[in-house]
Coordinates of C-alpha atoms and ligand atoms in Angstrom, one line a residue:
X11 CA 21.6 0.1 -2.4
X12 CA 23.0 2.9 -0.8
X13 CA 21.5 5.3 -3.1
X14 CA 18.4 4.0 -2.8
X15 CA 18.5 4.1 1.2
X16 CA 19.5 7.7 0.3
X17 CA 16.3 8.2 -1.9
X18 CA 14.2 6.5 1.0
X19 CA 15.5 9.1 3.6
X20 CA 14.5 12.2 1.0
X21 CA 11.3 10.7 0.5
X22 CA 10.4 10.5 4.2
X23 CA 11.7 14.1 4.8
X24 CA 10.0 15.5 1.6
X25 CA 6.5 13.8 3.1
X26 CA 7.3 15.7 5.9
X27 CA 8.6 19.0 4.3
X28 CA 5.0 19.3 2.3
X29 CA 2.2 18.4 4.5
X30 CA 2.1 14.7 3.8
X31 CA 3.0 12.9 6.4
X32 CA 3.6 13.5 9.9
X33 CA 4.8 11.5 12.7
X34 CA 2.1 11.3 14.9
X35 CA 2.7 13.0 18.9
X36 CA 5.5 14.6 17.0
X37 CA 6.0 16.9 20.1
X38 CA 6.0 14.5 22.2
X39 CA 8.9 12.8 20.4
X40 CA 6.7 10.5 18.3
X41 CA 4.9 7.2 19.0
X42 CA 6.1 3.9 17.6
X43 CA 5.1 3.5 13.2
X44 CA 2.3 5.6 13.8
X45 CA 1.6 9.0 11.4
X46 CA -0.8 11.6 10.8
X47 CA -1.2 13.1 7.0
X48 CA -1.0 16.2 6.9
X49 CA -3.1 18.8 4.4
X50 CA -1.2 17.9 0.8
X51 CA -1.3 13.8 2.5
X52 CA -5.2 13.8 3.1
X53 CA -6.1 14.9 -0.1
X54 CA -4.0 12.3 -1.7
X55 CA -5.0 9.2 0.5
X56 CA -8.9 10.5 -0.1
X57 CA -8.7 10.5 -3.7
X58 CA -6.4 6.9 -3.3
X59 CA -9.7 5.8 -1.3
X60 CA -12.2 7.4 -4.3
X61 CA -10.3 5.6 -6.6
X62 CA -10.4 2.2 -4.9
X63 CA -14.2 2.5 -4.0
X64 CA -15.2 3.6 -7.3
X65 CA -13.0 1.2 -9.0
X66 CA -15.4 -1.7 -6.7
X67 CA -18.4 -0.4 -6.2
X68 CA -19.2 1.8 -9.1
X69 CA -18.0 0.0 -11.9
X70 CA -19.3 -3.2 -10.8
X71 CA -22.7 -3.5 -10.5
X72 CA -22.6 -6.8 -8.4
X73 CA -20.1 -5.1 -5.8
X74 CA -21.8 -3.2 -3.2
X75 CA -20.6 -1.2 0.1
X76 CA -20.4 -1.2 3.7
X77 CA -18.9 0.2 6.8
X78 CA -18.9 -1.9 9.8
X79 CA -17.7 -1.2 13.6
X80 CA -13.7 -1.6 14.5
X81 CA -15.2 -3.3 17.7
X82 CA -16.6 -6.3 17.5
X83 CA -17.9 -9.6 20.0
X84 CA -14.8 -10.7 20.5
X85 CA -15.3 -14.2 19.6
X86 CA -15.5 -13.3 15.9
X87 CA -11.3 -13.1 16.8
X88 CA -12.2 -16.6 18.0
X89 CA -13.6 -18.1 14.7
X90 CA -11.4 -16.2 12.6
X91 CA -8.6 -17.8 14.1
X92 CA -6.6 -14.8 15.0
X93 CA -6.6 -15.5 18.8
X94 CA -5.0 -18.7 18.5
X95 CA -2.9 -17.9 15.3
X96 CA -2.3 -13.9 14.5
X97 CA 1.4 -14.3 15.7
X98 CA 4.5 -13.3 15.2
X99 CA 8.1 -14.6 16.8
X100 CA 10.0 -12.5 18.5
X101 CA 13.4 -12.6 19.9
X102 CA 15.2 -10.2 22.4
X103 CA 18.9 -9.8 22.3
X104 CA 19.9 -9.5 25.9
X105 CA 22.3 -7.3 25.5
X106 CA 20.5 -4.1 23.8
X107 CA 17.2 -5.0 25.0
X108 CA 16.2 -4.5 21.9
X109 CA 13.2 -6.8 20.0
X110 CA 13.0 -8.6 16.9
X111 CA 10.8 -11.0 14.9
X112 CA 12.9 -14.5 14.5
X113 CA 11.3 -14.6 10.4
X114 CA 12.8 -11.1 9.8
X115 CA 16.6 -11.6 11.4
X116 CA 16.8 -14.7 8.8
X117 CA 14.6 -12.8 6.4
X118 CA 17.7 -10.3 6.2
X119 CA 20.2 -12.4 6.4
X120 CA 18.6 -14.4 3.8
X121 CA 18.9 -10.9 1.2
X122 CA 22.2 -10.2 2.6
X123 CA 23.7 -13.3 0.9
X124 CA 22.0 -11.6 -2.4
X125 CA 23.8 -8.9 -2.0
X126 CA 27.2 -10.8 -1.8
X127 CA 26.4 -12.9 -4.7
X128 CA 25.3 -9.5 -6.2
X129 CA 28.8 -7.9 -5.4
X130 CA 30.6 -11.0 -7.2
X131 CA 28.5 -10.6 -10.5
X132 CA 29.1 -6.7 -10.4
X133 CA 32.5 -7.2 -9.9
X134 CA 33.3 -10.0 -12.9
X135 CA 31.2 -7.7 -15.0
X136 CA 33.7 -5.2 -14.7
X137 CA 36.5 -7.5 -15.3
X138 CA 35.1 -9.6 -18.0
X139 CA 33.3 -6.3 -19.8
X140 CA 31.1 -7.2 -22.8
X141 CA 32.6 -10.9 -23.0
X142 CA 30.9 -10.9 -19.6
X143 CA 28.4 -14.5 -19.3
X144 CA 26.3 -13.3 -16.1
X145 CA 24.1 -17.1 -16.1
X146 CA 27.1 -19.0 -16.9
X147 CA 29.3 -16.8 -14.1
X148 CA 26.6 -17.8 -11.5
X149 CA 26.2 -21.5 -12.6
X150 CA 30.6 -21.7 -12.3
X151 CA 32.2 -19.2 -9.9
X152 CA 32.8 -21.1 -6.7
X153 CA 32.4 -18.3 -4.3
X154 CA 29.1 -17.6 -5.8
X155 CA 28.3 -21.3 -5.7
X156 CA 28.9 -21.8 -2.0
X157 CA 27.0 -18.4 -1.5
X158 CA 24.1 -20.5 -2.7
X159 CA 24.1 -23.8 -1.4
X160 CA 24.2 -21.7 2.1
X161 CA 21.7 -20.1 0.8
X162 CA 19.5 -22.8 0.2
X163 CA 20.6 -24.7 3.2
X164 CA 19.2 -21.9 5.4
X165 CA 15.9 -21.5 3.5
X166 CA 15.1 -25.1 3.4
X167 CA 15.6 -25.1 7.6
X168 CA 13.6 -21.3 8.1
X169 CA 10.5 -22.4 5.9
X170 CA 10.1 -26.0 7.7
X171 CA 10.4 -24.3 11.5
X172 CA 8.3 -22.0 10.2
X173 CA 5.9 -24.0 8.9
X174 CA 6.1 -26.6 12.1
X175 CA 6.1 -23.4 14.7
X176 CA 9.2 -25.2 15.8
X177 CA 11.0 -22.0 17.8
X178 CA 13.7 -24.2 19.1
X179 CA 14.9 -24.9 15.3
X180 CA 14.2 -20.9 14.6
X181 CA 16.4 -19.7 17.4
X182 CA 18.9 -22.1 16.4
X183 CA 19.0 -20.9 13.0
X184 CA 19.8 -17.7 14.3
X185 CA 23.0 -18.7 16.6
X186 CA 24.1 -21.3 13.6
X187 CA 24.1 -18.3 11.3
X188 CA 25.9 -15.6 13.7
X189 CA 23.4 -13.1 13.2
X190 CA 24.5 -10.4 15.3
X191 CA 22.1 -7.8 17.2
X192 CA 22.8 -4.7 15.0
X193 CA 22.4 -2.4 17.6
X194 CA 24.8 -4.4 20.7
X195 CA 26.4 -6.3 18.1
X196 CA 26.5 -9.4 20.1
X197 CA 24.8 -12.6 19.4
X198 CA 23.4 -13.0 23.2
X199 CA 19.4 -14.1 22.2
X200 CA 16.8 -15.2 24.5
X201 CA 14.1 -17.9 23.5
X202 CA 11.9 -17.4 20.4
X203 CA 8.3 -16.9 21.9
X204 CA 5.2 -15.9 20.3
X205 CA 3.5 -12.6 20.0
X206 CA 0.0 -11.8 19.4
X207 CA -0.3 -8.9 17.4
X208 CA -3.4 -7.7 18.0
X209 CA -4.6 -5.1 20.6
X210 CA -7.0 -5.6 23.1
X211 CA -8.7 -3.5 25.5
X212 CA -11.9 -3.5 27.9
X213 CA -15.4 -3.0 27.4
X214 CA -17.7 -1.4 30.2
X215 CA -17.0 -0.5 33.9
X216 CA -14.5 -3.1 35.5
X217 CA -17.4 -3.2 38.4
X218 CA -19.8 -5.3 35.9
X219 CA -17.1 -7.1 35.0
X220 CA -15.6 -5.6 31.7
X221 CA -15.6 -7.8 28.5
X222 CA -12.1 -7.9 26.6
X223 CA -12.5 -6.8 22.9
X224 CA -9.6 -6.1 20.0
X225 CA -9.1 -3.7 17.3
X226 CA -9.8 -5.2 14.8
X227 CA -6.6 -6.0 13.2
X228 CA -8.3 -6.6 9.1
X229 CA -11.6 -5.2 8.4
X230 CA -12.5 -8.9 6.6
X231 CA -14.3 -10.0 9.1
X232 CA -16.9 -6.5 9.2
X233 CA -17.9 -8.1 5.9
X234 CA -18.4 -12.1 7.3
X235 CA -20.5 -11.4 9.5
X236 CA -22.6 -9.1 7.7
X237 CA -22.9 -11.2 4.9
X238 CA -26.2 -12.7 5.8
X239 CA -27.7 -8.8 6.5
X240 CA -26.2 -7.7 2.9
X241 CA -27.5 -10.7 0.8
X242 CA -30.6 -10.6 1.8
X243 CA -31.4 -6.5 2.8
X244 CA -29.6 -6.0 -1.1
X245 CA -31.2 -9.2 -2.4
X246 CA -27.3 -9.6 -3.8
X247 CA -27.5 -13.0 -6.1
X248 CA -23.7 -14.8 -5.8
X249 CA -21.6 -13.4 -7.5
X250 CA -21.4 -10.8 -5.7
X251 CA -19.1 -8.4 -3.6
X252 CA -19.1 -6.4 -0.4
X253 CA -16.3 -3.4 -0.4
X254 CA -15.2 -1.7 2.9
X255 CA -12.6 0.8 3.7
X256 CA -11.4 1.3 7.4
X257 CA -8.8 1.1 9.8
X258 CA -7.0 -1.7 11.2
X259 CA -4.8 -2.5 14.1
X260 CA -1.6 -4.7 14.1
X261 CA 0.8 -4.5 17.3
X262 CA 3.9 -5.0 14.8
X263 CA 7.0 -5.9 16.9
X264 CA 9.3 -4.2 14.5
X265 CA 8.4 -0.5 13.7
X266 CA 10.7 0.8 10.5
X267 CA 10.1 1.5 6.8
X268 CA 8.4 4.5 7.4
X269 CA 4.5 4.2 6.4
X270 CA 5.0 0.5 5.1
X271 CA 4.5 -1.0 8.8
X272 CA 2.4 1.0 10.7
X273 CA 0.8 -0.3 13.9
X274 CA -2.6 1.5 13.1
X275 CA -3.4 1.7 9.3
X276 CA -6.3 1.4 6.6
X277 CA -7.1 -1.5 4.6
X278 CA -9.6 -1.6 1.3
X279 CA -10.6 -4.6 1.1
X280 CA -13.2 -6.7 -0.6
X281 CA -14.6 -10.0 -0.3
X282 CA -16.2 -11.3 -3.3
X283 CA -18.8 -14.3 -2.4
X284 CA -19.0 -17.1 -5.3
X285 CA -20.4 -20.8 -5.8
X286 CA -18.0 -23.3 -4.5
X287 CA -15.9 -25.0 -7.5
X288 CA -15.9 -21.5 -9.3
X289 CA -13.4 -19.8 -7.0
X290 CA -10.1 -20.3 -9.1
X291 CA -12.1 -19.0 -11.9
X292 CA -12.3 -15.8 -10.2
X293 CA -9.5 -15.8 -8.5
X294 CA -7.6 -15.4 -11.7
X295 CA -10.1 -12.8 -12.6
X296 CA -9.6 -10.8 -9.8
X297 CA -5.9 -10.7 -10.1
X298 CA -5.8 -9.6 -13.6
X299 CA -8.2 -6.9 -12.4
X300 CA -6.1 -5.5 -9.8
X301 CA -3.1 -5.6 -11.2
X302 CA -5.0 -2.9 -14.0
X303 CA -6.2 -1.0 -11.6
X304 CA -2.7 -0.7 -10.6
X305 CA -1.0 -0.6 -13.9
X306 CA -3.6 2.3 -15.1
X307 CA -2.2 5.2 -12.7
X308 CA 0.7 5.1 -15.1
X309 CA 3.7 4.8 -12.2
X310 CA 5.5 2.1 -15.2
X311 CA 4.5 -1.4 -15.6
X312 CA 7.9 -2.8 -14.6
X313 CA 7.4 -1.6 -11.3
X314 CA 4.8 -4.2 -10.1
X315 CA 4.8 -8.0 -10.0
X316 CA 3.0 -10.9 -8.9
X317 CA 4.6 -13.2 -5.9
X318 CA 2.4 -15.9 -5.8
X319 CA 2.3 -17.9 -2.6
X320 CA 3.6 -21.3 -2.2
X321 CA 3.0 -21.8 1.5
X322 CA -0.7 -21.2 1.5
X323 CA -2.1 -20.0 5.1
X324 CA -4.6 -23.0 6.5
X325 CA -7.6 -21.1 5.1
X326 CA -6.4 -20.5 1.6
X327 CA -6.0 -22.6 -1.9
X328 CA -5.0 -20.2 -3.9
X329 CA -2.7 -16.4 -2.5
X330 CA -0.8 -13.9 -4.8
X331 CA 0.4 -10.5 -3.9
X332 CA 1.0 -7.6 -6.0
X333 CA 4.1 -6.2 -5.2
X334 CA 5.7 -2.9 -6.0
X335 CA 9.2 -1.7 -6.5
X336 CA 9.8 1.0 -3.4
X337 CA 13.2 2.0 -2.7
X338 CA 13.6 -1.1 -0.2
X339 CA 13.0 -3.3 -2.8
X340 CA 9.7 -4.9 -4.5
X341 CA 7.2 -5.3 -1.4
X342 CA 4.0 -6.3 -0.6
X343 CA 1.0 -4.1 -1.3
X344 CA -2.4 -6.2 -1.8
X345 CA -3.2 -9.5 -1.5
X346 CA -5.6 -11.5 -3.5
X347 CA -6.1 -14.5 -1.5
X348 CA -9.2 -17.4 -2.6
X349 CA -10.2 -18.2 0.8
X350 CA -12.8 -21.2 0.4
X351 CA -15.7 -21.3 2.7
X352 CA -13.3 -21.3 5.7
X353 CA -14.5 -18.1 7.2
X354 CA -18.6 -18.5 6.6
X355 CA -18.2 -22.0 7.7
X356 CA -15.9 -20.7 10.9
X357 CA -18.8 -18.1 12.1
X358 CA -21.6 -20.9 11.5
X359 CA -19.8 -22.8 14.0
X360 CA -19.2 -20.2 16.2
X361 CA -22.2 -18.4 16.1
X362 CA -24.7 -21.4 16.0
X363 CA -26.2 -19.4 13.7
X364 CA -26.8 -20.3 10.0
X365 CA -24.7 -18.5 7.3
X366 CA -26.0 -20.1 4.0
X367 CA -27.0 -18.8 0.1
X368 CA -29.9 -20.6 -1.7
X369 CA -29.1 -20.8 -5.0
X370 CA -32.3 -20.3 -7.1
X371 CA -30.6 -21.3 -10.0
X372 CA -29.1 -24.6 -8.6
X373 CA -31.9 -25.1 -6.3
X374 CA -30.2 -25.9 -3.3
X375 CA -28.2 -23.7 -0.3
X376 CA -24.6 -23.9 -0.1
X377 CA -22.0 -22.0 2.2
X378 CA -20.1 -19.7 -0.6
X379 CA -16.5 -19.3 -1.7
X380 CA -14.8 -16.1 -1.3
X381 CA -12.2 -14.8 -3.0
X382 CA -10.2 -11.5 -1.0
X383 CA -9.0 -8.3 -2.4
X384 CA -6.7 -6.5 0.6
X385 CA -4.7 -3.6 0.1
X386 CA -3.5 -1.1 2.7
X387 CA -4.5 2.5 1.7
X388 CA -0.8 3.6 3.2
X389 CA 1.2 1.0 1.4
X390 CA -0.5 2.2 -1.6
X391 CA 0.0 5.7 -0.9
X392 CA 3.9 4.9 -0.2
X393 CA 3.9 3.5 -3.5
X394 CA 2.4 6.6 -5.0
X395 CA 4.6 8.9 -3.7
X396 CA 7.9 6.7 -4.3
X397 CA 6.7 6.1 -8.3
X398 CA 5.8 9.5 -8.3
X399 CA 9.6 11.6 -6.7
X400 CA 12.1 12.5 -8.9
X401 CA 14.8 14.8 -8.3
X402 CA 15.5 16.7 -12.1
X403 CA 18.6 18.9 -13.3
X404 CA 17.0 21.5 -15.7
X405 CA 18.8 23.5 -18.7
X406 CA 21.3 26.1 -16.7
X407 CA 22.1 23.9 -13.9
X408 CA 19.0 24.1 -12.1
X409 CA 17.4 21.1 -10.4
X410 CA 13.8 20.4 -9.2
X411 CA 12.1 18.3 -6.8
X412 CA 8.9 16.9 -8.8
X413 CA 6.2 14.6 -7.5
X414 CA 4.9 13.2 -10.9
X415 CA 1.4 12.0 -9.7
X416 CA -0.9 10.6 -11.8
X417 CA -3.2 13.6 -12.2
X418 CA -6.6 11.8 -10.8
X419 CA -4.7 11.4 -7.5
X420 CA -3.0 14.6 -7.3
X421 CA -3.7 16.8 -4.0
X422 CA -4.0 19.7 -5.8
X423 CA -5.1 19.9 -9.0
X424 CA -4.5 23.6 -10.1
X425 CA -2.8 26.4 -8.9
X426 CA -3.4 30.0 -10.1
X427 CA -0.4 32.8 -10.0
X428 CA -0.8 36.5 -10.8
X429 CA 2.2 37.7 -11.9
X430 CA 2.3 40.9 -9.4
X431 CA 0.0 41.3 -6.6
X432 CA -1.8 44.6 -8.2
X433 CA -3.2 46.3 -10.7
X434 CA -6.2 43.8 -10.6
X435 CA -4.5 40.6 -11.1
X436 CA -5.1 38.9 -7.7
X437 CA -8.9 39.8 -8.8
X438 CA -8.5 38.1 -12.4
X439 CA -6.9 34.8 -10.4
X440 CA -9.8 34.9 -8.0
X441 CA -12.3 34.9 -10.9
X442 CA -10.8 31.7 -12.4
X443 CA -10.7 29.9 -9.3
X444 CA -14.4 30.7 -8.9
X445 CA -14.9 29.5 -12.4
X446 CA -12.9 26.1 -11.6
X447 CA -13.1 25.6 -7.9
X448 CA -16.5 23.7 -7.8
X449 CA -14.6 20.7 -10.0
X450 CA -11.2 21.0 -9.3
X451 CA -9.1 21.7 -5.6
X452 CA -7.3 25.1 -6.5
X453 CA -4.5 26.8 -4.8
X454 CA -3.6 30.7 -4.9
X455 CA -0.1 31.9 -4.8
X456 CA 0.9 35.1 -5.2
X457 CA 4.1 34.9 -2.7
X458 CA 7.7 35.0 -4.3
X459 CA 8.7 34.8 -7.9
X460 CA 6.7 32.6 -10.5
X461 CA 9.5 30.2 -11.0
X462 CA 9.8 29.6 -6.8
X463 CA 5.9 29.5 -6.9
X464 CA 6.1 26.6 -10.1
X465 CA 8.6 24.6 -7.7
X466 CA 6.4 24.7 -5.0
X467 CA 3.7 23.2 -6.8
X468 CA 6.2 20.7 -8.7
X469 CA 7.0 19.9 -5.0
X470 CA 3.8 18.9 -4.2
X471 CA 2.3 17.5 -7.3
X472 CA 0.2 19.8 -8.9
X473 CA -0.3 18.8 -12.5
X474 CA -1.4 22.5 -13.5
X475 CA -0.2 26.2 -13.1
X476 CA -1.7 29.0 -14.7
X477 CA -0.2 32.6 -14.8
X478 CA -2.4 35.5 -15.0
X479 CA -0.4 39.0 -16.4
X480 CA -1.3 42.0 -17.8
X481 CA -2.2 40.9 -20.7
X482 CA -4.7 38.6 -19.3
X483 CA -7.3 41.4 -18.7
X484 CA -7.4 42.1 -22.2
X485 CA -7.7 39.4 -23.6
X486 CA -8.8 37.0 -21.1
X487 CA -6.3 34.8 -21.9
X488 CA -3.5 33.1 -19.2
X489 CA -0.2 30.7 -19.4
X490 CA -0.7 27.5 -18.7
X491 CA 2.2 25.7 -17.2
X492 CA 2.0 21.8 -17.5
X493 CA 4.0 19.9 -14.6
X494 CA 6.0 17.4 -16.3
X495 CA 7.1 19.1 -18.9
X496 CA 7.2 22.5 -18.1
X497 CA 6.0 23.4 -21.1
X498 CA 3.5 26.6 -21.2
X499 CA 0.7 27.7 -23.6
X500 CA -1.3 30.7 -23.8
X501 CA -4.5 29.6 -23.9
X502 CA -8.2 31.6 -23.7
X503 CA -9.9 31.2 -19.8
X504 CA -13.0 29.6 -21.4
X505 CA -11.1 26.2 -22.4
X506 CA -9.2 25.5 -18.9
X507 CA -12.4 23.9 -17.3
X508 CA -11.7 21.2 -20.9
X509 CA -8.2 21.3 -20.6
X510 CA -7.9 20.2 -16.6
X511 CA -11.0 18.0 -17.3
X512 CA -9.4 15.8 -19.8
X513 CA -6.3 15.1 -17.6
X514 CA -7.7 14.8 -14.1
X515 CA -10.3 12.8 -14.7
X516 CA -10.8 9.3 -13.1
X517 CA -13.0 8.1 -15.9
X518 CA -10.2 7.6 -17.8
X519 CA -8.7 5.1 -15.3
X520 CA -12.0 3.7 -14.9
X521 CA -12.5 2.9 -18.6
X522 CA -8.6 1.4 -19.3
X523 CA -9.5 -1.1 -15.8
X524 CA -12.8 -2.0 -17.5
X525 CA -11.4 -2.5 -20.9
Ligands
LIG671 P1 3.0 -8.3 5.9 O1 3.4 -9.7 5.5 O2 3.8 -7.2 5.2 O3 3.0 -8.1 7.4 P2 0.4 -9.3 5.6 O4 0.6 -10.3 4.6 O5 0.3 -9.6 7.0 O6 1.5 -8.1 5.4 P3 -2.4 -8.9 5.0 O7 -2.8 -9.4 6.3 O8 -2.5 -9.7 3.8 O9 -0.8 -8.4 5.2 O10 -3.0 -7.4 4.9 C1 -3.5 -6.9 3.6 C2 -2.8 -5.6 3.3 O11 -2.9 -4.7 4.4 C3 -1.4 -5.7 3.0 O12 -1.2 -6.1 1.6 C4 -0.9 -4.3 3.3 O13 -1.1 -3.5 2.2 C5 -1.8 -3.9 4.4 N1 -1.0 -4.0 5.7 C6 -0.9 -5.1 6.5 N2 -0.2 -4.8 7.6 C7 0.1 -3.5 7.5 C8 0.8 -2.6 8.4 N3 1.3 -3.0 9.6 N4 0.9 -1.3 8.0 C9 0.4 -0.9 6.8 N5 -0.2 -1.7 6.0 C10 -0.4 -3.0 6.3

């Protein structure tokens, strides 16, 4: 655990280090889980985005696009139900003064028993060595035992206050359990109360009386209420889908985990509109697809798994999330959720005005199912870059800080090194990158030796180097370097464009997701 903490922290400062990410006002000391990306981090979250869009919108010729306002009339957060139920529960110890969602305390405490049951197994495993039983151990040891029956104990009372909004029985849970303010270290909690988490501010001059709108805090409901204005300007027949990227605003109470919380982020989301009765149908469809699109970047297959929800939210019948393994542990990063005809039916009501499909083929109108695709564009790029890090020791001793990206997503995709900085190298590298640069983002480096200039662009990703010496201008051929294995080829100019091609392309993500 401790090493992995350890790998988190390198991570953050290596984002940092490279031009990925940035806390934002950093001169002004920062401001609460929000970032800026810097030059290597844009690139990255844009091709992420490309990816994503393409992946909805090009390959399916029933999904189409649109971009809607982050403002909107504020009773949309009405009928969505996020003013009455977009909460979280905090608690204050009075001691520190510091805040705390209730769920997340318990949450923690909840792992922490893991990690003592953990212990024991690691512990007998050393002891017992190959003769070592770990299902029988758990189903006999008694310390392990009592470590679950708490542990059951306590999840049985969280998940039915939770699920009756009972904060009384929350708080209770807390004090019953001893869980200590790590910070004052003292168990002195105020009253569980509930926190909206979404932002608002005023519209207008306070003189003509300002209206109060929100962020929006998921861009879902951009697409709901243009359904209508899509279906019928795109004359989309159901099935269909409507893609957006944007950003979204969630006040979290609890700030930490780097890029994984963040109180102003991006979501891609998609709402795919079908005929009522056939939504399980494509809920399993869609999960299988997104867990390809996923699978296809090549991070390992053993890093992601489904969680599928048992406590649906009042809206849903059927949830899953994809998960992923970051160095906290395997953690949210889309959900697929089949949301009936809650939200259409919500802004009928609302609204007063119609929201309904005719069916030509049924011949009658019916208020469609929809089945969601949401995944945050920064929990997706935290996943990236934690699949992609790893710290190597080369042949001599030597070690290397690589980002292994999958090649489509990489920042950069080339970078060209004369050997010296004369006798008309720098004007061979500047030739190639003419050659390439209309296809492929290049970087020239002619600063420091060759192998400091190949660790600079392991450091950042780049899946190519090529090494132009003297050679080169006779023959017009360079090195080619190739990231994760360091292995190098001399190879004519002419064939780079085919080489790069081959390996950066998204097609061939696109064609294993449509397989
Ligand atoms: P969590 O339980 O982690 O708060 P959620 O279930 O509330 O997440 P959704 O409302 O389903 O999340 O949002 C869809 C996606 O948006 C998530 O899978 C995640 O990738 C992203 N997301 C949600 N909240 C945040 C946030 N505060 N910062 C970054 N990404 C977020």
């Amino acid at each position: 655990m401790a090493q992995q903490e350890d790998v988190f922290k390198k991570l953050v400062s290596h984002c940092k280090e490279y031009g990925f990410v940035f806390p934002s006002s950093e001169i002004y000391d920062g401001l609460g889980a929000v970032y800026d990306y810097g030059q290597m981090g844009v690139e990255l979250k844009n091709n992420i985005k490309r990816y994503w869009w393409d992946s909805m919108v090009l390959l399916n010729e029933n999904v189409v696009g649109i971009d809607s306002a982050i403002f909107m009339h504020p009773t949309i957060w009405k009928a969505s139900g996020h003013v009455d139920a977009f909460n979280d529960p905090l608690i204050d110890n009075k001691d520190s003064k510091k805040r705390y969602r209730a769920d997340v305390l318990i949450e923690d405490y909840l792992a922490k028993i893991d990690e003592k049951i953990e212990k024991e197994v690691e512990k007998a495993a050393k002891r017992f060595g190959d003769a070592f039983d770990r299902t029988k151990f758990m189903e006999t040891n008694g310390r392990v035992l009592e470590h679950l029956a708490k542990k059951e104990e306590v999840h049985t009372r969280f998940a039915k206050a939770l699920n009756d909004s009972n904060f009384d029985d929350l708080r209770q849970l807390i004090i019953d359990c001893e869980i200590a303010c790590p910070i004052s270290g003292t168990r002195n909690w105020t009253e569980v109360r509930q926190f909206n988490l979404m932002f608002a501010t005023e519209m207008g001059s306070t003189s003509d009386g300002a209206m109060k709108v929100y962020l929006r805090p998921e861009t879902a409901q951009g697409i709901f209420v243009n359904f209508l204005n899509v279906q019928k300007t795109g004359r989309m027949k159901i099935p269909f889908g409507i893609a957006q990227i944007g950003k979204a605003f969630r006040n979290e109470i609890v700030a930490r985990q780097f890029i994984f919380r963040m109180r102003e982020f991006e979501q891609m989301e998609m709402q795919f509109f079908v005929r009522p009765g056939e939504e399980l149908e494509w809920f399993k469809k869609w999960k299988e697809t997104r867990l390809k699109w996923h699978k296809a970047l090549g991070l390992g297959d053993k890093k992601y798994r489904y969680h599928d929800h048992e406590k649906l939210a009042h809206y849903a019948n059927a949830a899953t999330d994809i998960e992923f393994e970051m160095p906290f542990g395997f953690k949210e990063v889309e959900g697929i959720h089949s949301r009936t005809d809650f939200d259409l039916s919500s802004h009928e009501k609302f609204s007063g005005k119609k929201i309904q499909y005719f069916d030509p083929e049924l011949n009658k109108s019916y208020t469609p199912y929809v089945i969601e695709t949401s995944i945050g564009v920064d929990r997706m790029f935290l996943s990236i870059m934690a699949g992609s890090y790893h710290e190597e020791t080369l042949e001599g001793g030597d070690t290397r800080v690589v980002l292994k990206f999958p090649p489509a997503l990489a920042p950069i995709k080339l970078a060209v090194l004369p050997l010296v900085k004369k006798d008309g190298l720098p004007e061979k590298a500047r030739e190639i990158i003419n050659l390439l640069k209309f296809d492929f983002k290049c970087q020239y480096d002619e600063k420091d030796s060759i192998g400091k200039r190949y660790r600079r662009q392991d450091a950042i990703g780049t899946p190519f180097c090529v090494t132009i010496d003297h050679q080169s201008l006779e023959d017009n051929c360079v090195t080619i370097r190739f990231r994760d294995t360091m292995q190098q080829e001399r190879v004519p100019i002419a064939s780079l464009h085919e080489i790069i091609a081959d390996k950066v392309s998204m097609k061939n993500l696109y064609k294993q997701i449509t397989e």
